[in-house]
Short mmCIF file of C-alpha atoms and ligand atoms in Angstrom, two decimals:
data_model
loop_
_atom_site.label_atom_id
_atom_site.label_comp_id
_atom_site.label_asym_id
_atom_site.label_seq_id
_atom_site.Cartn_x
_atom_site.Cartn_y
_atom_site.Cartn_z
CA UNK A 1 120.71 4.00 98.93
CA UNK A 2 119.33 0.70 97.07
CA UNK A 3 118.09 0.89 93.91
CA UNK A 4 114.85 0.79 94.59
CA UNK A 5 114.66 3.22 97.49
CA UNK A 6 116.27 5.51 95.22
CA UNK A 7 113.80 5.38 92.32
CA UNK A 8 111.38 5.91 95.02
CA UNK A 9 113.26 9.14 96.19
CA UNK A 10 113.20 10.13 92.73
CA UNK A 11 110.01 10.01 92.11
CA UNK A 12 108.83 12.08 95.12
CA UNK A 13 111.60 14.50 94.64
CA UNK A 14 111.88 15.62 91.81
CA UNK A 15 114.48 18.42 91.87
CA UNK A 16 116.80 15.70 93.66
CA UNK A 17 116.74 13.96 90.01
CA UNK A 18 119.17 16.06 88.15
CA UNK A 19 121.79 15.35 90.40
CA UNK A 20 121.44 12.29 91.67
CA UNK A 21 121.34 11.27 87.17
CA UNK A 22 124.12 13.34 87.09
CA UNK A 23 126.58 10.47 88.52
CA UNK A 24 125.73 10.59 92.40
CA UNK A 25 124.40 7.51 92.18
CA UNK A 26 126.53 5.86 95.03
CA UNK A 27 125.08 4.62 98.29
CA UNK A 28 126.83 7.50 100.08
CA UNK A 29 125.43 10.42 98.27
CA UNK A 30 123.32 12.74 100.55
CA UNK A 31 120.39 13.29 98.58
CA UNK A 32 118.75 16.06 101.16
CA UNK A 33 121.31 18.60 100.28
CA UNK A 34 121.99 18.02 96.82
CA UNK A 35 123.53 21.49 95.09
CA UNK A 36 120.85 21.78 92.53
CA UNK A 37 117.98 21.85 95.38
CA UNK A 38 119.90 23.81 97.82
CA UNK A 39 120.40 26.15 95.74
CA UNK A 40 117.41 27.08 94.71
CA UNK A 41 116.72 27.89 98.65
CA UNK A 42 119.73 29.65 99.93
CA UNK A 43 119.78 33.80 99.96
CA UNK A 44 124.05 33.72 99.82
CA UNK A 45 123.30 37.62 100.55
CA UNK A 46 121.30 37.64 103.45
CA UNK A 47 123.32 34.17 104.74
CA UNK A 48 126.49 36.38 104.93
CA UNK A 49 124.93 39.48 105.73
CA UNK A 50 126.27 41.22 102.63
CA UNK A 51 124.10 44.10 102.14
CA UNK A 52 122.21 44.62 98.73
CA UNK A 53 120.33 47.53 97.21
CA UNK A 54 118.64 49.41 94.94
CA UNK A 55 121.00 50.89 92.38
CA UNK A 56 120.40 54.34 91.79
CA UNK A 57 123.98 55.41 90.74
CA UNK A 58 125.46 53.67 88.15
CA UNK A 59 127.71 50.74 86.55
CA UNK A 60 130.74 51.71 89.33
CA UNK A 61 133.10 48.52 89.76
CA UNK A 62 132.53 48.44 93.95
CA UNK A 63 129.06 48.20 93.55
CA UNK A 64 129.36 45.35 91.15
CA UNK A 65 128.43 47.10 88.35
CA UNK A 66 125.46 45.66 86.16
CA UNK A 67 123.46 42.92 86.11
CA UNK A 68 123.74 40.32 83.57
CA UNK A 69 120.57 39.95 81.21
CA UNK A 70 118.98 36.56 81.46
CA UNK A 71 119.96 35.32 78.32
CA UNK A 72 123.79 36.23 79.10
CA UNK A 73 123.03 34.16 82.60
CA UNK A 74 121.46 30.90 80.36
CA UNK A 75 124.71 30.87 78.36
CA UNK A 76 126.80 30.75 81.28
CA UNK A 77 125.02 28.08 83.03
CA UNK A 78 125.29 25.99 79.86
CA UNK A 79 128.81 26.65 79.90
CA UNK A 80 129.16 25.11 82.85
CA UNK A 81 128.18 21.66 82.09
CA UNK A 82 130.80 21.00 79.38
CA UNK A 83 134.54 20.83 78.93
CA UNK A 84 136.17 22.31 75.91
CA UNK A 85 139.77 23.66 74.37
CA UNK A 86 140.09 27.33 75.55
CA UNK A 87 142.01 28.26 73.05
CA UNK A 88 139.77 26.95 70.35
CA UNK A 89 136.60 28.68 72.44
CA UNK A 90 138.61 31.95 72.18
CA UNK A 91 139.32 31.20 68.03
CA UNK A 92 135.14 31.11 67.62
CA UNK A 93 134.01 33.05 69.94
CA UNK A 94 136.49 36.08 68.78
CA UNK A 95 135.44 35.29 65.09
CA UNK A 96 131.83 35.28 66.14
CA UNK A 97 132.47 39.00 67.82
CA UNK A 98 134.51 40.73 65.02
CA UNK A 99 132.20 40.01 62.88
CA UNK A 100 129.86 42.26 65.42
CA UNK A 101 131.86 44.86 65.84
CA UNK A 102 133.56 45.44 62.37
CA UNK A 103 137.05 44.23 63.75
CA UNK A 104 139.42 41.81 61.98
CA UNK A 105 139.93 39.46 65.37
CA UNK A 106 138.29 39.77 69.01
CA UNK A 107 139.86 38.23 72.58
CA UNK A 108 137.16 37.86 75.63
CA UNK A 109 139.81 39.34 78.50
CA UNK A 110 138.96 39.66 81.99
CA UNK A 111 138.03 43.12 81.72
CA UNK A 112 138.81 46.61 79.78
CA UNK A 113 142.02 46.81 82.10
CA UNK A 114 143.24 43.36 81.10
CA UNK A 115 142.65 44.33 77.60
CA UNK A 116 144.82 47.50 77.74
CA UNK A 117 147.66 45.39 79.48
CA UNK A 118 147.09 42.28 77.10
CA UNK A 119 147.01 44.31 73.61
CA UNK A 120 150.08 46.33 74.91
CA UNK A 121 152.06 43.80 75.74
CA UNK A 122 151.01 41.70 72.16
CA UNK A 123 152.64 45.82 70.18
CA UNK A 124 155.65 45.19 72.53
CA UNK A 125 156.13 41.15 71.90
CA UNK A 126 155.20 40.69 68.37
CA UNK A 127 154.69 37.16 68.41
CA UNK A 128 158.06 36.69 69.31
CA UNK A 129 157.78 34.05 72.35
CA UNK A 130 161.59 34.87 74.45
CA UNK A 131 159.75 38.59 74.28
CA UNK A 132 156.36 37.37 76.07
CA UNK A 133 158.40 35.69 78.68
CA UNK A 134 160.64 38.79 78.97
CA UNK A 135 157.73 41.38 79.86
CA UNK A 136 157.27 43.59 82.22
CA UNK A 137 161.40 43.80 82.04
CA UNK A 138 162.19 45.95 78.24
CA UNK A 139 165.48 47.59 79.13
CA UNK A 140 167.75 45.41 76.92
CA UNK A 141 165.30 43.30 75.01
CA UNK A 142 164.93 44.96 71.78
CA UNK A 143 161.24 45.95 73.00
CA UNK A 144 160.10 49.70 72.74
CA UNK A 145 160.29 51.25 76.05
CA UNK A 146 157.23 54.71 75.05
CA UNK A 147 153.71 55.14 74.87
CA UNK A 148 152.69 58.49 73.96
CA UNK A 149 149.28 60.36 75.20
CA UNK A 150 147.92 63.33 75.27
CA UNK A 151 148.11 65.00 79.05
CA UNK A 152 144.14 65.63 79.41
CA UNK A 153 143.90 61.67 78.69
CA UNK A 154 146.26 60.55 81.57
CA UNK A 155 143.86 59.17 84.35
CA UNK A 156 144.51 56.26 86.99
CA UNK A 157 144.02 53.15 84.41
CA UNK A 158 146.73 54.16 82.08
CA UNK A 159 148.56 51.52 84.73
CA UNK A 160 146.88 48.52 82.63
CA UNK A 161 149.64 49.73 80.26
CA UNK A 162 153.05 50.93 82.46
CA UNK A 163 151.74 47.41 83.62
CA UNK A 164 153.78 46.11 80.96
CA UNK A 165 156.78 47.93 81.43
CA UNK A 166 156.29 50.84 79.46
CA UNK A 167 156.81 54.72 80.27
CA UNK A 168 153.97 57.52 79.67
CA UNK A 169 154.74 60.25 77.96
CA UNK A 170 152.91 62.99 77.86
CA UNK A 171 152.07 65.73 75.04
CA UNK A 172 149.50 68.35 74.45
CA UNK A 173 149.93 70.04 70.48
CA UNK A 174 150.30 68.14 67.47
CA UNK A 175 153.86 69.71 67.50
CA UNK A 176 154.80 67.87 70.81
CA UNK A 177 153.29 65.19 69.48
CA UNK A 178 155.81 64.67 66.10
CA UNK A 179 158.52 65.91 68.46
CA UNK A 180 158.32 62.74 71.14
CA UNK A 181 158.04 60.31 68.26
CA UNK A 182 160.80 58.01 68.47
CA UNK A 183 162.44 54.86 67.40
CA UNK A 184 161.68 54.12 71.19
CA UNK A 185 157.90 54.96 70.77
CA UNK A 186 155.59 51.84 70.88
CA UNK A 187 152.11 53.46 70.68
CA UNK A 188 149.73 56.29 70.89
CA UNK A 189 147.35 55.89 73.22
CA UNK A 190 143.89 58.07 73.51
CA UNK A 191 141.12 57.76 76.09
CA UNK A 192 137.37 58.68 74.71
CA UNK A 193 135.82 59.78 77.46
CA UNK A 194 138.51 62.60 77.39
CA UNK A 195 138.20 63.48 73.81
CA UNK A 196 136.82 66.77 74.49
CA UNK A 197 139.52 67.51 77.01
CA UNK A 198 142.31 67.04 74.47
CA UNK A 199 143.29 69.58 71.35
CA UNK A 200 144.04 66.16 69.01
CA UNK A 201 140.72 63.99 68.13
CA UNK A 202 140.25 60.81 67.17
CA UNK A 203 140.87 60.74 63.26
CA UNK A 204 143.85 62.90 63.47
CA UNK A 205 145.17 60.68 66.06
CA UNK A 206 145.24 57.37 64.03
CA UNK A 207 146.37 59.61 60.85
CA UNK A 208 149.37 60.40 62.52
CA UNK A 209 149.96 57.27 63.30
CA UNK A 210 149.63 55.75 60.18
CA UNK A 211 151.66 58.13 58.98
CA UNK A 212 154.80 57.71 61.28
CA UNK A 213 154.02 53.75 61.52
CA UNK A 214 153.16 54.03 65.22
CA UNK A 215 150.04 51.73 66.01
CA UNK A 216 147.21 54.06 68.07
CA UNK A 217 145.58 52.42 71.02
CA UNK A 218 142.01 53.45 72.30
CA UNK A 219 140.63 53.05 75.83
CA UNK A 220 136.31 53.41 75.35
CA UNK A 221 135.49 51.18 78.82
CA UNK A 222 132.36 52.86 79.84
CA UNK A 223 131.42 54.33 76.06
CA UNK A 224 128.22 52.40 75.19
CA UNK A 225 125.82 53.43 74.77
CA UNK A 226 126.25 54.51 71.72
CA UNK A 227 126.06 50.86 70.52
CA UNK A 228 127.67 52.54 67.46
CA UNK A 229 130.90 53.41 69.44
CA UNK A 230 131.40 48.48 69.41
CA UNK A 231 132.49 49.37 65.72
CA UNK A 232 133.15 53.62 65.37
CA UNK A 233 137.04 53.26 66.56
CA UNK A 234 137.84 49.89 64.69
CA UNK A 235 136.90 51.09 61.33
CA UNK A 236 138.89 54.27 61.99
CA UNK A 237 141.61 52.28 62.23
CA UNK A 238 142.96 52.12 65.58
CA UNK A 239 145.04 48.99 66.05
CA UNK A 240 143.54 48.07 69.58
CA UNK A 241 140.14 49.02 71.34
CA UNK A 242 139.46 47.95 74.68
CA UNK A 243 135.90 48.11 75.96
CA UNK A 244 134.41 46.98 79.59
CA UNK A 245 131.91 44.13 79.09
CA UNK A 246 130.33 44.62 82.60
CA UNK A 247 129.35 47.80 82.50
CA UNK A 248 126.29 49.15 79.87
CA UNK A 249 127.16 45.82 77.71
CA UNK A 250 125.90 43.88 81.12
CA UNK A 251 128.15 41.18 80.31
CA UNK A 252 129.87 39.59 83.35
CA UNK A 253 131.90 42.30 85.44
CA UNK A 254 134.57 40.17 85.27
CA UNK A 255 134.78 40.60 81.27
CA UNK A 256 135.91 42.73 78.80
CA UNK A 257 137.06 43.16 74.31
CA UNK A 258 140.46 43.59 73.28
CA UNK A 259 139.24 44.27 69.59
CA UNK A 260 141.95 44.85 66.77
CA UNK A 261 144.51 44.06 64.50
CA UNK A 262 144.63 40.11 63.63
CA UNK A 263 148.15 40.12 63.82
CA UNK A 264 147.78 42.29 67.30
CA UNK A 265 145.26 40.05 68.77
CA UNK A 266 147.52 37.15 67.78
CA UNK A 267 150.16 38.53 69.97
CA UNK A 268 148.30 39.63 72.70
CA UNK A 269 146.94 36.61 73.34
CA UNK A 270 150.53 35.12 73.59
CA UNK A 271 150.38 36.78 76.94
CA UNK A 272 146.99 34.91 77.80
CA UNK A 273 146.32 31.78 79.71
CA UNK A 274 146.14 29.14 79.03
CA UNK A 275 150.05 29.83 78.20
CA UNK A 276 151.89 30.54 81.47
CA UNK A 277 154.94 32.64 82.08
CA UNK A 278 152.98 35.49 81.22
CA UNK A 279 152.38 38.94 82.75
CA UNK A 280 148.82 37.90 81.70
CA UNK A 281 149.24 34.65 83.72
CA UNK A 282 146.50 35.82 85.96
CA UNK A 283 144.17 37.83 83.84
CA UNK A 284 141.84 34.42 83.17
CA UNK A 285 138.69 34.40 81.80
CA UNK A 286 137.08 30.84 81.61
CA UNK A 287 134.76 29.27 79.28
CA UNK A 288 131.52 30.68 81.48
CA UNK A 289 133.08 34.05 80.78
CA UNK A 290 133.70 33.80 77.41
CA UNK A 291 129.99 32.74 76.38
CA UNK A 292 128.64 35.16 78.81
CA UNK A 293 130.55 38.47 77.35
CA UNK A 294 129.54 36.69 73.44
CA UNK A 295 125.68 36.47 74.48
CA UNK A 296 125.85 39.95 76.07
CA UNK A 297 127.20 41.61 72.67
CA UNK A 298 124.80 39.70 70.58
CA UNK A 299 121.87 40.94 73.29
CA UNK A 300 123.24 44.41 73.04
CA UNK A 301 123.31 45.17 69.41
CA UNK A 302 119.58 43.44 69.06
CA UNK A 303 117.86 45.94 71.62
CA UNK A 304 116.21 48.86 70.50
CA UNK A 305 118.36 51.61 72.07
CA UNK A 306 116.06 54.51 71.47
CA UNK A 307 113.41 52.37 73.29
CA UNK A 308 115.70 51.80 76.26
CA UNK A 309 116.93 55.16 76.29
CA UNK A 310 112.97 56.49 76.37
CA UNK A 311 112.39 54.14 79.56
CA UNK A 312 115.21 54.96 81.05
CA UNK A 313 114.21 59.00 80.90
CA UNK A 314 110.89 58.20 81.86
CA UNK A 315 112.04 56.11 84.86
CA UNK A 316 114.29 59.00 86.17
CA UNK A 317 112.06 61.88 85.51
CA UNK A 318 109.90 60.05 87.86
CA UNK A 319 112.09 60.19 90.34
CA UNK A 320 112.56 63.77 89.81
CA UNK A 321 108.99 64.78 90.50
CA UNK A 322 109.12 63.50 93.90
CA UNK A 323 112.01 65.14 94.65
CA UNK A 324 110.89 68.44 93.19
CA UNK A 325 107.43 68.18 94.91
CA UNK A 326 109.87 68.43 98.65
CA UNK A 327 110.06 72.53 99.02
CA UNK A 328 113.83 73.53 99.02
CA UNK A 329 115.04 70.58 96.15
CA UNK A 330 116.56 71.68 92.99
CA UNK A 331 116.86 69.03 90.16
CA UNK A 332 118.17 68.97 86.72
CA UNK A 333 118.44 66.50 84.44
CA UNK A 334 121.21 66.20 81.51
CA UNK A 335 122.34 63.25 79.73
CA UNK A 336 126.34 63.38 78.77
CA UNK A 337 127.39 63.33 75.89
CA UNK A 338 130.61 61.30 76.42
CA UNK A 339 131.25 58.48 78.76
CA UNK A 340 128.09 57.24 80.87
CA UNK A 341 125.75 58.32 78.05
CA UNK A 342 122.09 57.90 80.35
CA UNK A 343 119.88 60.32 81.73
CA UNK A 344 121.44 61.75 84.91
CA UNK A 345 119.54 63.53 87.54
CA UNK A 346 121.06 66.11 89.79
CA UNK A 347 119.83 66.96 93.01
CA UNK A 348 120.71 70.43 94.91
CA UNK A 349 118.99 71.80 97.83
CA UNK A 350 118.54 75.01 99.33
CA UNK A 351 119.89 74.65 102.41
CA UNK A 352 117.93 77.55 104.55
CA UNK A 353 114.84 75.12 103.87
CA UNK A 354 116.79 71.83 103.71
CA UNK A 355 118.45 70.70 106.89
CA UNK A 356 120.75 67.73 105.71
CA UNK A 357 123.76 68.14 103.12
CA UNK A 358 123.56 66.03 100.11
CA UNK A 359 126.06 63.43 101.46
CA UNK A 360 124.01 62.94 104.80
CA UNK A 361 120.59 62.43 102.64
CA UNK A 362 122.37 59.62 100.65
CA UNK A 363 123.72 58.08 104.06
CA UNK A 364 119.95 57.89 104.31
CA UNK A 365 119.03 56.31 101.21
CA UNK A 366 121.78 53.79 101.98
CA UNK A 367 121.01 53.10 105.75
CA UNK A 368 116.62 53.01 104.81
CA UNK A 369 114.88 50.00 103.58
CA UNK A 370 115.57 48.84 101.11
CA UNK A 371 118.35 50.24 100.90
CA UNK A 372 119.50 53.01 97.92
CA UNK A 373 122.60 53.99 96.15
CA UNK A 374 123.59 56.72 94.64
CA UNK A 375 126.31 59.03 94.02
CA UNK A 376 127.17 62.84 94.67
CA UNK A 377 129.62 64.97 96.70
CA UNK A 378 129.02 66.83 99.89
CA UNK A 379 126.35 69.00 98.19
CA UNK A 380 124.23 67.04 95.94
CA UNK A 381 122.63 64.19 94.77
CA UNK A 382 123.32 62.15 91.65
CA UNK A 383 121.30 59.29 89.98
CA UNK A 384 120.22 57.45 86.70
CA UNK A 385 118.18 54.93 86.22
CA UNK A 386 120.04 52.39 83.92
CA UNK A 387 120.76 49.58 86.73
CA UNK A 388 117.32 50.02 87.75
CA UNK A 389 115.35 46.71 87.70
CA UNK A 390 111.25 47.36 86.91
CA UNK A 391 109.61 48.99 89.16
CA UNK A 392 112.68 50.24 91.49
CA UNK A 393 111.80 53.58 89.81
CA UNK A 394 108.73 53.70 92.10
CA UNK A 395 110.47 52.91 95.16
CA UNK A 396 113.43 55.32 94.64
CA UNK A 397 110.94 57.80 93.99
CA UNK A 398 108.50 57.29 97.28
CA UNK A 399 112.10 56.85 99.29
CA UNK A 400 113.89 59.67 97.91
CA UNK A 401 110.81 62.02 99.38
CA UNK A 402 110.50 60.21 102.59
CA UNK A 403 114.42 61.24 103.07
CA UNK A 404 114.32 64.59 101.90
CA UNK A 405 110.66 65.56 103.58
CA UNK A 406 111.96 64.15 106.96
CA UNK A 407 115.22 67.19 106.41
CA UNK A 408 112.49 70.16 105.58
CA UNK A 409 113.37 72.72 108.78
CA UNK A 410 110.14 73.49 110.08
C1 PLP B 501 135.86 51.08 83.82
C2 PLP B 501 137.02 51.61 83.09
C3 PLP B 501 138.18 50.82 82.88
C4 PLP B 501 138.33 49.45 83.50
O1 PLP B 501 137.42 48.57 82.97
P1 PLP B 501 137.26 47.07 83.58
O2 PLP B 501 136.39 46.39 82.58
O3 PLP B 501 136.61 47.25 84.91
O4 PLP B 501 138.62 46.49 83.67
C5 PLP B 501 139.21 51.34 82.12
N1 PLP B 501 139.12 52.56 81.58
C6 PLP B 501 138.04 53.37 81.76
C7 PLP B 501 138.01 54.71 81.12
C8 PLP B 501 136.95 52.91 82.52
O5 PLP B 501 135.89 53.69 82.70
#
């Protein structure tokens, strides 16, 4: 394109200008499909036929889990237009967040899971690097080989730490507990969300520790709200916390904290790209990430939470009225007090008047238009209405009684 034909092009197309200033200024550059344009046109979703819906159930990982909040979005398209030293990204970023969250240092990791694996292999290593290189392999390292938890708090993701090498072992009394101490004992680990399942709580947990010189280790993924819970467990003392950032935080799904110990954090991030030779080789998180998960946290702690919370109960009692106006529906609505802390409605049905189970009335949901998600076993129906978007509310609600008024036995 000459010059002039090209300030001619600009001036009628206007979107084409970014680009086109952007350094495509050569005579070969295809100015009808520049990315900034073509963008702005394309439904990737519909072009792949990737189905998309209405989010009734929840932040769950396969259905992508949250959406990011516009701000959180801005940051990470700003991110994207300049180059800088990860490491030194990570330094500020991490300073800016433990400040937030009443932690001496912060790490951005690509997820809660990461940050388990990361700040358990940074206890193991020390910042010892023939250690990093060494891990997952312990036997004959000098690394500690146990991580002690309590048996109620065993679920799937204590992996992100055998991950690393390390055995589980598992105790129930604060007797057991003493007894499995060892010189081979690297941490105590304790999931939240399992706190009421286990007969040793939170402050007693880190007081032991202290007091043997074990460091404690807390997995709280999916515990905000409360917002309180970003800064509860770090100034009780636990050495590591590890939170999700893409679930209530609505950071990118793809993020997560590892908040801690300075010395802890140090380590861990030994075991972080950009250094290689890692376990944590390929648990990246890149500069869009990094900004993303900091504007998300700032976002989060700014909102009025008893506001949200009040929207979000509105939005699902809604949805409960239609459902309750269907003869044969049962509802209830509780909010839990650990782990998913949102409204959460609970459909039943009485199935002499209902003629679908609760699984085939959520194939339903999924299969109508638009399409619904939501969560339950064979019997029931389970929603909340925190990955709602405005006005989805409405629609669940006039869908939900479509479905169940079309499964009323005559
Ligand atoms: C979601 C979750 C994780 C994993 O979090 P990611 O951010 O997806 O890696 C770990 N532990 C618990 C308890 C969780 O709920």
């Amino acid at each position: 394109m000459k010059r002039r034909d090209l300030l001619k092009y600009l001036s009628i197309t206007p979107l084409a200008g970014a680009s086109i200033a952007g350094g495509l200024s050569s005579a070969n550059a295809a100015p009808m499909s520049t990315p900034l344009s073509v963008a702005k046109k394309r439904d990737l979703f519909a072009e792949l036929g990737v189905r998309t819906f209405i989010n009734a159930a929840g932040t769950y990982t396969a259905m992508t889990a949250t959406l990011m909040r516009p701000a959180t979005v801005e940051a990470i398209r700003q991110a994207s237009h300049k180059f800088c030293m990860l490491d030194d990204l990570q330094d500020k970023v991490g300073a800016r967040l433990a400040e937030i969250v009443k932690a001496e240092a912060v790490v951005v990791t690509s997820g809660a899971f990461a940050a388990l694996t990361l700040g358990m292999a940074g206890i193991l290593t020390g910042l010892d690097p023939v250690k990093v290189k060494q891990l997952p392999k312990l036997e004959g390292t000098g690394m500690k080989t146990e991580v002690i938890c309590q048996k109620s708090h065993a679920i799937g993701y204590n992996q992100a730490l055998t991950n690393t090498g390390v055995k589980i072992v598992m105790i129930e009394t604060v007797d057991e507990l003493i007894k499995a101490i060892n010189p081979n004992t690297a941490a105590m680990h304790f999931l939240h969300v399992q706190s009421d399942k286990g007969q040793i709580q939170h402050e007693e947990w880190v007081a032991i520790g202290k007091k043997y010189g074990i460091p404690t280790t807390i997995d709280i993924a999916a515990d905000v709200p409360p917002v309180s819970n970003l800064w509860r467990f770090n100034e009780m003392g636990f050495d590591f916390v590890a939170i999700s950032g893409g679930k209530a935080l609505r950071g990118p799904q793809s993020a997560g904290l590892l908040m801690g110990k300075k010395d802890l954090i140090k380590a861990a991030r030994l075991s972080m790209p950009p250094r290689g030779e890692t376990i944590g080789r390929g648990m990246k998180v890149n500069k869009e990430e990094i900004l993303g998960m900091m504007v998300a946290v700032e976002e989060f702690v700014k909102i009025d939470h008893d506001a949200e919370a009040l929207i979000f109960l509105e939005r699902i009692k809604k949805i409960q009225a239609a459902a309750e106006s269907v003869a044969g529906v049962k509802t209830t609505i509780s909010t839990p007090t650990l782990g998913n802390v949102t409204p959460t409605l609970n459909i039943s049905f009485d199935y002499s008047k209902i003629s679908k189970t609760g699984e085939q009335l959520r194939l339903d949901l999924r299969n109508g238009n638009p399409s619904i998600e939501s969560v339950g076993g064979k019997d029931n129906i389970g929603m909340t209405a925190w990955s709602l978007q405005e006005g989805e509310d409405v629609i669940v609600a006039k869908r939900l009684k479509e479905v169940l008024e079309s499964a009323v036995k005559s």
